[in-house]
Tab-separated table of C-alpha atoms in Angstrom:
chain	number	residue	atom	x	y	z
U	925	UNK	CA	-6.012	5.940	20.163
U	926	UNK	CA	-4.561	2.875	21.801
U	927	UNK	CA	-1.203	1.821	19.746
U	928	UNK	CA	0.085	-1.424	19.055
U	929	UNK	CA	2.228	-2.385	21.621
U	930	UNK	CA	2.979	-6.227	20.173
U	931	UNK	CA	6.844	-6.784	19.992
U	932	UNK	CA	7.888	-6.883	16.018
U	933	UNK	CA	8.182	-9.876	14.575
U	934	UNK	CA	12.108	-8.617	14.369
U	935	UNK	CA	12.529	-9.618	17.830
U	936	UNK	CA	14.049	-12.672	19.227
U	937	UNK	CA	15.274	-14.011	22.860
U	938	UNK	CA	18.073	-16.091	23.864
U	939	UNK	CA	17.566	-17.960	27.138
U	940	UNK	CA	20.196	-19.558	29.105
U	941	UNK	CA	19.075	-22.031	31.282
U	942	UNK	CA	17.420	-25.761	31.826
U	943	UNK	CA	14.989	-25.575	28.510
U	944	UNK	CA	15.585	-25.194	25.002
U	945	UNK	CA	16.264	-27.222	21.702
U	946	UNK	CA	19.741	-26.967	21.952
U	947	UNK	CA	22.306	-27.666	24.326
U	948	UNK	CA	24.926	-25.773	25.506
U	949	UNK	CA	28.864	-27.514	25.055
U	950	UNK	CA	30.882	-24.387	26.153
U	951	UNK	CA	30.421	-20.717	26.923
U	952	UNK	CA	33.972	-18.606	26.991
U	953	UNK	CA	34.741	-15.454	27.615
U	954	UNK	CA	36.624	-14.036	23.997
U	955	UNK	CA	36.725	-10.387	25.881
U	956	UNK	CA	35.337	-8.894	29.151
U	957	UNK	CA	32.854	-10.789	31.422
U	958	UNK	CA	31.327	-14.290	30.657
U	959	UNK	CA	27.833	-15.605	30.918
U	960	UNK	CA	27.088	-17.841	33.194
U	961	UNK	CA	27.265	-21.430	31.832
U	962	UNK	CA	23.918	-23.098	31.662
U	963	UNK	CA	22.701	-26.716	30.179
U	964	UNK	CA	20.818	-25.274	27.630
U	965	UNK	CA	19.710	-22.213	25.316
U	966	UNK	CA	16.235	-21.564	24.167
U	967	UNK	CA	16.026	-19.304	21.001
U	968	UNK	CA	11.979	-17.834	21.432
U	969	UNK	CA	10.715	-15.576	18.688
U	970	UNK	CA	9.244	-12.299	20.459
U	971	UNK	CA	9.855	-11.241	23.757
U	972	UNK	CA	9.901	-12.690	27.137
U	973	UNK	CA	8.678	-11.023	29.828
U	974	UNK	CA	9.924	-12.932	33.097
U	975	UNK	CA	12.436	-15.134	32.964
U	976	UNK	CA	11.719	-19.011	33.131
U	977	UNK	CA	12.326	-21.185	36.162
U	978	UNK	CA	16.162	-21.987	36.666
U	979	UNK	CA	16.976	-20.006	33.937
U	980	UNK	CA	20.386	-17.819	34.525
U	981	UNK	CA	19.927	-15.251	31.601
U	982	UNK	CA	18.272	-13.682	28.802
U	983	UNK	CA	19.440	-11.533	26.082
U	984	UNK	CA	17.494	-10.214	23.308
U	985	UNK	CA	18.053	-8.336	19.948
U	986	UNK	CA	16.195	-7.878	16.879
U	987	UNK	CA	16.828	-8.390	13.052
U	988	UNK	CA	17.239	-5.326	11.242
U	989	UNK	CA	17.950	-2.869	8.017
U	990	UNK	CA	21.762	-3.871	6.997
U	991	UNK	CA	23.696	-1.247	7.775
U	992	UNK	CA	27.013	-1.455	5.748
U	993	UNK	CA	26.114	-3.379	3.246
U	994	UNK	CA	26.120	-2.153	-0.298
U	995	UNK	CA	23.706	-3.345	-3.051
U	996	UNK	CA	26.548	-5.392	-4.922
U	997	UNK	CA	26.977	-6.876	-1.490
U	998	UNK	CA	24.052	-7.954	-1.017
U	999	UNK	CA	23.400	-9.248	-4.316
U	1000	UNK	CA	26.212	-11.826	-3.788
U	1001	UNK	CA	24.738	-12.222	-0.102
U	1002	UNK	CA	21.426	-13.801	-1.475
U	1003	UNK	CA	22.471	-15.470	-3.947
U	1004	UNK	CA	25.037	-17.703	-2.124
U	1005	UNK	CA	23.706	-17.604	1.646
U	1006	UNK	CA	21.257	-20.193	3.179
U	1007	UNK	CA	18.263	-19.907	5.456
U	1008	UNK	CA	18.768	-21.526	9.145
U	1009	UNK	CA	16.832	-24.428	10.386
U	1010	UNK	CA	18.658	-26.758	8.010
U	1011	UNK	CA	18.103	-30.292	9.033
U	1012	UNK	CA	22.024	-30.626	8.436
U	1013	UNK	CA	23.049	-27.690	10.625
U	1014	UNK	CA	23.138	-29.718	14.408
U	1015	UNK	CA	25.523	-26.816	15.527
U	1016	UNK	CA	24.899	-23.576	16.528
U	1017	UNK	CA	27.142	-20.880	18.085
U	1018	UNK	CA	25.894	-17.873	19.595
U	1019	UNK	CA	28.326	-14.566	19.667
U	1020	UNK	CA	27.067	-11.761	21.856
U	1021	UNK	CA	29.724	-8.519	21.276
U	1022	UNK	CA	29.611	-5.303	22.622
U	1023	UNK	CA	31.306	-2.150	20.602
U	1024	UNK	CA	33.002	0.858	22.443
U	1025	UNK	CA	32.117	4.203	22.891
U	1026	UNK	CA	34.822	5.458	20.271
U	1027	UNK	CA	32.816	3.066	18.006
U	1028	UNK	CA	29.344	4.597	18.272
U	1029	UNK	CA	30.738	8.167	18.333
U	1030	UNK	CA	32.084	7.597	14.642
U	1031	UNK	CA	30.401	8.463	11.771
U	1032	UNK	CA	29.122	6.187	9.196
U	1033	UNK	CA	31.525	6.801	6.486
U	1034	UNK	CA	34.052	5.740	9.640
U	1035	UNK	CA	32.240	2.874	10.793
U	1036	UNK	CA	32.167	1.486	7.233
U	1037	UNK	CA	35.877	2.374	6.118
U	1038	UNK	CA	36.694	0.172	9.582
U	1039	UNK	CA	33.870	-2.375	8.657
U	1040	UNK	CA	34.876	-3.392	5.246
U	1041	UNK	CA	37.754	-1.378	3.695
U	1042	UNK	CA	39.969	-2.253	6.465
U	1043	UNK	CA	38.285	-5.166	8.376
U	1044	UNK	CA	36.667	-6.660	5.330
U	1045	UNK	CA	34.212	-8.335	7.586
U	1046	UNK	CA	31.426	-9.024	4.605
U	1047	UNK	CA	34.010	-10.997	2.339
U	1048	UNK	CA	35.580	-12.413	5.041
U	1049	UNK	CA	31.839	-13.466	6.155
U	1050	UNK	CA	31.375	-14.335	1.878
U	1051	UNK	CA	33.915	-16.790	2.363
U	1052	UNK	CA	31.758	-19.405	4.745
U	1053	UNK	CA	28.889	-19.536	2.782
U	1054	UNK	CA	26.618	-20.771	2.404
U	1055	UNK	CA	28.027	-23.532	4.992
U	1056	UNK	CA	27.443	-20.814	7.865
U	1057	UNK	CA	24.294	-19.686	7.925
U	1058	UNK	CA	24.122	-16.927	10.126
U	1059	UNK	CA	21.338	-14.600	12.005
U	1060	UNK	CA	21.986	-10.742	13.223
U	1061	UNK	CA	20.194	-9.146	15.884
U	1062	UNK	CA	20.803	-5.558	17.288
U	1063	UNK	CA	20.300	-4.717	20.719
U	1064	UNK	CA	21.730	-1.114	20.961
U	1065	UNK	CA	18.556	0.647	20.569
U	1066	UNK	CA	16.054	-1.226	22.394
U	1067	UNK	CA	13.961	0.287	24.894
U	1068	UNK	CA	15.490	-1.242	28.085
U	1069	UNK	CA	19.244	-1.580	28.450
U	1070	UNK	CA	21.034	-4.965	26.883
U	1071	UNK	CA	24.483	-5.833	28.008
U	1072	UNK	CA	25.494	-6.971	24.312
U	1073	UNK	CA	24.814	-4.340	21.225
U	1074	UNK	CA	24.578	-7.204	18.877
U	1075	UNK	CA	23.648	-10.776	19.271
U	1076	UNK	CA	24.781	-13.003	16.109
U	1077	UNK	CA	23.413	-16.593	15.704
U	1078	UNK	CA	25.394	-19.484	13.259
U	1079	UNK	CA	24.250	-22.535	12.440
U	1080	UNK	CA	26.298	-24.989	10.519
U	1081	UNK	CA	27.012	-28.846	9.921
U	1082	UNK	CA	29.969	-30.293	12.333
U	1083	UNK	CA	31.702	-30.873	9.359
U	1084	UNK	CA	32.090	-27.528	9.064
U	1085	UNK	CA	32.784	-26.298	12.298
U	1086	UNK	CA	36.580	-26.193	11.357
U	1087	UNK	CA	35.604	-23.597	9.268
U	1088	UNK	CA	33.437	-21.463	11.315
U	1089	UNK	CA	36.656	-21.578	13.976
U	1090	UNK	CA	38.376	-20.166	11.057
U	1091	UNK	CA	35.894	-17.389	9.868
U	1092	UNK	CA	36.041	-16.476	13.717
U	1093	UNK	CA	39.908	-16.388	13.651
U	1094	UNK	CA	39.484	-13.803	10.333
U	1095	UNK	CA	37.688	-11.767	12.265
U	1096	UNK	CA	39.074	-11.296	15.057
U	1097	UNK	CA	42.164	-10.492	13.731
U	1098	UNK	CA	40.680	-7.322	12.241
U	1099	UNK	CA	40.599	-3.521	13.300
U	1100	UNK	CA	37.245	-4.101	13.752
U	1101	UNK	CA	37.739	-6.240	16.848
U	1102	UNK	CA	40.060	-3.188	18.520
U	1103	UNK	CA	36.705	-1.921	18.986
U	1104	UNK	CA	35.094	-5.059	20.691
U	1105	UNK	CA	35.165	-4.892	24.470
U	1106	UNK	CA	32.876	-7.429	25.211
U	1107	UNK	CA	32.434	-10.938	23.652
U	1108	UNK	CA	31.431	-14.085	24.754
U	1109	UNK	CA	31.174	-17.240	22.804
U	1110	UNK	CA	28.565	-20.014	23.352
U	1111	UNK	CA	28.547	-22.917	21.289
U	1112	UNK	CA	25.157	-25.565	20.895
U	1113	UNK	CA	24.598	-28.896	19.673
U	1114	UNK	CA	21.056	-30.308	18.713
U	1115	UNK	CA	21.129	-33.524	20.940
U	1116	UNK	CA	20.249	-36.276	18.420
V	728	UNK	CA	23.848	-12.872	36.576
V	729	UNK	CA	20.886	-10.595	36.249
V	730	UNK	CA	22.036	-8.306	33.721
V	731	UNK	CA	20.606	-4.281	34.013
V	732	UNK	CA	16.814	-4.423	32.250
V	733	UNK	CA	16.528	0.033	32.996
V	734	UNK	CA	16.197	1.784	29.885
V	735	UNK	CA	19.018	3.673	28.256
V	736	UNK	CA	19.715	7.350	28.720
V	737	UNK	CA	18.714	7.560	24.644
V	738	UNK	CA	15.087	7.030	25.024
V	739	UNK	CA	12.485	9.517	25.481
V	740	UNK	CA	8.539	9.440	25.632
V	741	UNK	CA	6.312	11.678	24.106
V	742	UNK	CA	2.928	11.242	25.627
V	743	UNK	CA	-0.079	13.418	24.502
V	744	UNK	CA	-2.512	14.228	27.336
V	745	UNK	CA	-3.263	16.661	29.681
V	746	UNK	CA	0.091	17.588	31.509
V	747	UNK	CA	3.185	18.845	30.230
V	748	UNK	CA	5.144	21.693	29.370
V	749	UNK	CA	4.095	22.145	25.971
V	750	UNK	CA	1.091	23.282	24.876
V	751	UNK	CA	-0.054	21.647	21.869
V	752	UNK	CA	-1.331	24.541	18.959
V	753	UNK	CA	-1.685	22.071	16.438
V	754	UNK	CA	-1.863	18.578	15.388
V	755	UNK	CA	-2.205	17.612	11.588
V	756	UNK	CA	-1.864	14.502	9.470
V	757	UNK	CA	0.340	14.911	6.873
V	758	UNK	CA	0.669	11.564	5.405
V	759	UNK	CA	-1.897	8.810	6.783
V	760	UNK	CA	-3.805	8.414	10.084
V	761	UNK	CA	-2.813	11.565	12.085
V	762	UNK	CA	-2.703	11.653	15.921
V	763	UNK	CA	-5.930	12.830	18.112
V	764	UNK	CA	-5.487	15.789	19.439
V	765	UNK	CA	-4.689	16.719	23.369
V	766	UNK	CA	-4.255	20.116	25.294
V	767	UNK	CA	-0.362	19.291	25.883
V	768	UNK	CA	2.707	17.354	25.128
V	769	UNK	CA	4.868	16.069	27.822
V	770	UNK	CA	8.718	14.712	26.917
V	771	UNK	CA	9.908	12.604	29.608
V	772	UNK	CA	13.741	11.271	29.516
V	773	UNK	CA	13.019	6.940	29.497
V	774	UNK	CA	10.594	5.209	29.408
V	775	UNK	CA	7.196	5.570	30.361
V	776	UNK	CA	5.128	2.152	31.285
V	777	UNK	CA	1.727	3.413	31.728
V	778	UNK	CA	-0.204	5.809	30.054
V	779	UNK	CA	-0.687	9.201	32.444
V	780	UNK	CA	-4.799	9.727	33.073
V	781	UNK	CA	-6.088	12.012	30.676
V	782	UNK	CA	-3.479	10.932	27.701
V	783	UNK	CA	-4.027	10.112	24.493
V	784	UNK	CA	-1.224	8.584	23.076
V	785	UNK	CA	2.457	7.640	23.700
V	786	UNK	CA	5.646	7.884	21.419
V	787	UNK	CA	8.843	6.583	22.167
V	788	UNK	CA	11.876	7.325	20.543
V	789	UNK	CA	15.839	6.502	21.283
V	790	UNK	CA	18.637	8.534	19.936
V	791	UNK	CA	20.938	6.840	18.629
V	792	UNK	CA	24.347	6.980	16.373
V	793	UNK	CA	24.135	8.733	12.955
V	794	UNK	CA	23.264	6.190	10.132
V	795	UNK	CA	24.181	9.028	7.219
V	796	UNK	CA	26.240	11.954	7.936
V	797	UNK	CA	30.041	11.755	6.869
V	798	UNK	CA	32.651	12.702	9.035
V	799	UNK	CA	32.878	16.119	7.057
V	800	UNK	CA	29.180	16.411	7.290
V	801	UNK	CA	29.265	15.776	11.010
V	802	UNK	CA	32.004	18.610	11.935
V	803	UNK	CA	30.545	20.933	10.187
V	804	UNK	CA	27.101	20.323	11.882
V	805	UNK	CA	28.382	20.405	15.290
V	806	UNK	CA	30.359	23.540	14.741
V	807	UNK	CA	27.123	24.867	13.786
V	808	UNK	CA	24.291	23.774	15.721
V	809	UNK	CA	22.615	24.126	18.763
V	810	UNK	CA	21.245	22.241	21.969
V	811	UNK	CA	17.878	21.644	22.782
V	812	UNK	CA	16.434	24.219	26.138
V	813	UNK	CA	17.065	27.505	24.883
V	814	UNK	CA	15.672	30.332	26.557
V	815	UNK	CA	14.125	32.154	23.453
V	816	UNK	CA	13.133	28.309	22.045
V	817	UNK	CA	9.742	28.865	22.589
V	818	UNK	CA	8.096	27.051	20.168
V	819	UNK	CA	8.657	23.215	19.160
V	820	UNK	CA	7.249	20.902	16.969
V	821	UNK	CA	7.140	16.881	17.081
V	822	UNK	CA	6.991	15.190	13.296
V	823	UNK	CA	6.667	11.291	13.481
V	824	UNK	CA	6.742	9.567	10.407
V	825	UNK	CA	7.257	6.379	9.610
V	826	UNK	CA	8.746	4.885	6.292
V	827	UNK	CA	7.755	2.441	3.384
V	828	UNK	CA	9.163	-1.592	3.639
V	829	UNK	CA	10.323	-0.255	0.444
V	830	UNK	CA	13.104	2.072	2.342
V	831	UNK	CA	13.553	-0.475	4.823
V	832	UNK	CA	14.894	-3.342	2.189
V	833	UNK	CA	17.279	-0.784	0.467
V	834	UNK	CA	21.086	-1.389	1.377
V	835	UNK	CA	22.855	1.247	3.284
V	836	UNK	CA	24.376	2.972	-0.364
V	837	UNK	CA	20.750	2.991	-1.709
V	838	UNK	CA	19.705	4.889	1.217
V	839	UNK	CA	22.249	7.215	1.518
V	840	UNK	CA	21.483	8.060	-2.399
V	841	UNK	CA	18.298	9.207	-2.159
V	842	UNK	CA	18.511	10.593	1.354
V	843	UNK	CA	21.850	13.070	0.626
V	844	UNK	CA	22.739	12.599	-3.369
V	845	UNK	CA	19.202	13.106	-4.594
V	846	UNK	CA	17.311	14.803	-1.631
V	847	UNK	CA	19.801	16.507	0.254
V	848	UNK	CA	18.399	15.835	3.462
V	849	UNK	CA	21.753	16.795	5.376
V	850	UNK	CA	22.539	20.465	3.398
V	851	UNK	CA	18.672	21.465	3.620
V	852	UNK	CA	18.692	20.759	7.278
V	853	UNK	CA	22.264	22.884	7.648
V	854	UNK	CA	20.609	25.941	6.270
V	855	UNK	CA	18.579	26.185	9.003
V	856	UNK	CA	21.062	25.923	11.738
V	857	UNK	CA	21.691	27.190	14.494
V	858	UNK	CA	17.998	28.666	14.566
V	859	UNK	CA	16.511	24.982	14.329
V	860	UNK	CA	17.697	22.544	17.236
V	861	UNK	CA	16.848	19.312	16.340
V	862	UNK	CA	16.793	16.031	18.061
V	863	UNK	CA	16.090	13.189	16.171
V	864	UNK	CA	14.763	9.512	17.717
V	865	UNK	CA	14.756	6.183	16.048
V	866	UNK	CA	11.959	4.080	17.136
V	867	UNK	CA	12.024	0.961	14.473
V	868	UNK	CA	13.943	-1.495	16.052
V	869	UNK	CA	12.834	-0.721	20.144
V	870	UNK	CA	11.665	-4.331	21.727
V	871	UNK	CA	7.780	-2.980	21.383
V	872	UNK	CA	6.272	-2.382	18.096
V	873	UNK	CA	6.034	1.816	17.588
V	874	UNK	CA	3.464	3.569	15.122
V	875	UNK	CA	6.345	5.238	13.517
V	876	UNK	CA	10.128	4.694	12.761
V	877	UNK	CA	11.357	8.489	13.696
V	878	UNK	CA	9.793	11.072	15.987
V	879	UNK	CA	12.599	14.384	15.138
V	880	UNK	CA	11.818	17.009	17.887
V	881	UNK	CA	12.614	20.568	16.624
V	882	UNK	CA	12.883	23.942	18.952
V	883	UNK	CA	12.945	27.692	17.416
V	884	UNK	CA	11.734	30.780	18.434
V	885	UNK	CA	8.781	32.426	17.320
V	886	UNK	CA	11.090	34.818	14.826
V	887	UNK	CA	12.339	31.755	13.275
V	888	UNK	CA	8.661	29.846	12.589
V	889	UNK	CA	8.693	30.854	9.000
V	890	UNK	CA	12.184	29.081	8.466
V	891	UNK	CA	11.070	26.431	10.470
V	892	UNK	CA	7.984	25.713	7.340
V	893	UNK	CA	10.453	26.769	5.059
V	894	UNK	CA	12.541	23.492	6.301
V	895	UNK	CA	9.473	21.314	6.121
V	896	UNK	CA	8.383	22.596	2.663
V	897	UNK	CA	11.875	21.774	1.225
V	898	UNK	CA	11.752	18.285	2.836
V	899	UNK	CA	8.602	17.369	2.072
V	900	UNK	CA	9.217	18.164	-1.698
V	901	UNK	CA	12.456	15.762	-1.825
V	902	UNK	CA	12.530	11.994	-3.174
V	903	UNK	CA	13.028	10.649	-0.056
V	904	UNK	CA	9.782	11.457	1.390
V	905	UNK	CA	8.365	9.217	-1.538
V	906	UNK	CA	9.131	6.499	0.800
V	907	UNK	CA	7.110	8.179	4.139
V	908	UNK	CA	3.715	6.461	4.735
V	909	UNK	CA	2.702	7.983	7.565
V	910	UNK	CA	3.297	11.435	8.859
V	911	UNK	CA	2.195	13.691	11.581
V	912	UNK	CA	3.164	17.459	12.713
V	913	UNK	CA	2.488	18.484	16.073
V	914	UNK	CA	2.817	21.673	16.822
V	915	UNK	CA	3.776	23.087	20.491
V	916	UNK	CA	4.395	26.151	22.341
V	917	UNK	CA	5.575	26.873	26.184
V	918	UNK	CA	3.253	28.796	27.956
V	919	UNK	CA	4.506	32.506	28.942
């Protein structure tokens, strides 16, 4: 009884390095160790097995259930948010965090309280849309160790990149972000 | 920067075949395409890249943070159960299943309804402690695509089989397992 052994569909890498549609303007350290600055980032749907030629990293996650997110939420999610791959959206940042220990040893009812009651993250997130379109991918609990836990992709119109700063300022202002002790910050254009 | 690619202390592999320290006794399909059946069960700690001669199948499984359980839930579960490796823990069972699309689409409050509020997953699984350890694994969102989304590994001693079904029955008979597609029960003993 051979099993699939396919990656899901869920599952998407991030390549640093000398390929990729978009290219890389600045890559900061918010907390903790950087990545290493590259040219450019490839975004690959499934996995990649060996890293390219000149490439200097890879980090993968995958989309997943929502897990604070309440049905009301939601609702409000769909109906205002937008898909990526706009044609207008010619900037792209790329957000790799890591959560503490004390995070991941909380309950749920914890996490969330932290999450929204006292973070507000979702209608802080509400806020931007649908002018940043966004993409979450978990890393925790794949098989081989990642150095982020999540991995979360925005696309938006330079226009609007005033506003993303600002969404990013929100956020980490919060109590969430106590628990945040790694974060780097990489931001893309799509050359024209 | 070549960042750490090992796999995580949380994963384990279950791998059906001819070695191991369980004996298998049983393997059934309860819900969809069961497993084949092999002599023994072996449960490694990490990962397991190639399939042993002789086995059958492989299950992987990572434990992970708890997506339900409260805070008051949670102490009153760890002042009550306990570990895995007892001496008298003689018997064990594996039950993969895997849920519905269904389950997966439902927000976090949906969930949690039907999994506590309506099936009391959490208080069933309390009456049973400490005589049934329990370890559960999530396998959904690991980088390869698994058969099933859970694998929970239960120990007991022979005394406490009956409670053991008893636990099964009880689940089994809740809402929530209208969303399980796919089940199996595996049934294991150590050798004297």
């Amino acid at each position: 009884m051979p099993e699939p052994t396919t990656p899901p569909q869920r599952l998407f890498s991030f390549i640093g390095g000398l390929q990729g549609r978009w290219r890389v303007t600045d890559v900061r350290s918010v907390i903790g160790e950087s990545l290493s600055v590259t040219p450019r980032l490839d975004v690959v749907a499934g996995d990649v097995v060996e890293l390219p030629a000149g490439a200097s990293w890879l980090l993968r996650g995958i989309t997943s259930n929502e897990r604070y997110v309440t049905r009301e939420e939601k609702t409000t999610l769909v109906a205002t948010q937008e898909g990526l791959g706009r044609s207008g959206s010619t900037m792209a940042a790329l957000i790799p965090i890591r959560k503490t220990a004390a995070w991941w040893a909380m309950t749920q009812d914890e996490r969330r309280e932290i999450f929204e009651a006292r973070s507000r993250h979702i209608v802080i997130g509400m806020h931007f849309l649908p002018a940043i379109a966004r993409r979450l991918h978990h890393c925790r609990d794949l098989a081989l160790s990642e150095p982020f836990d999540f991995l979360t992709w925005f696309e938006f119109a330079p226009a609007d990149e005033p506003s993303f700063e600002s969404l990013l300022e929100q956020l980490r202002a919060t109590p969430e972000w106590a628990f945040i002790d790694r974060e780097a910050d990489i931001r893309l254009v799509v050359d024209p």
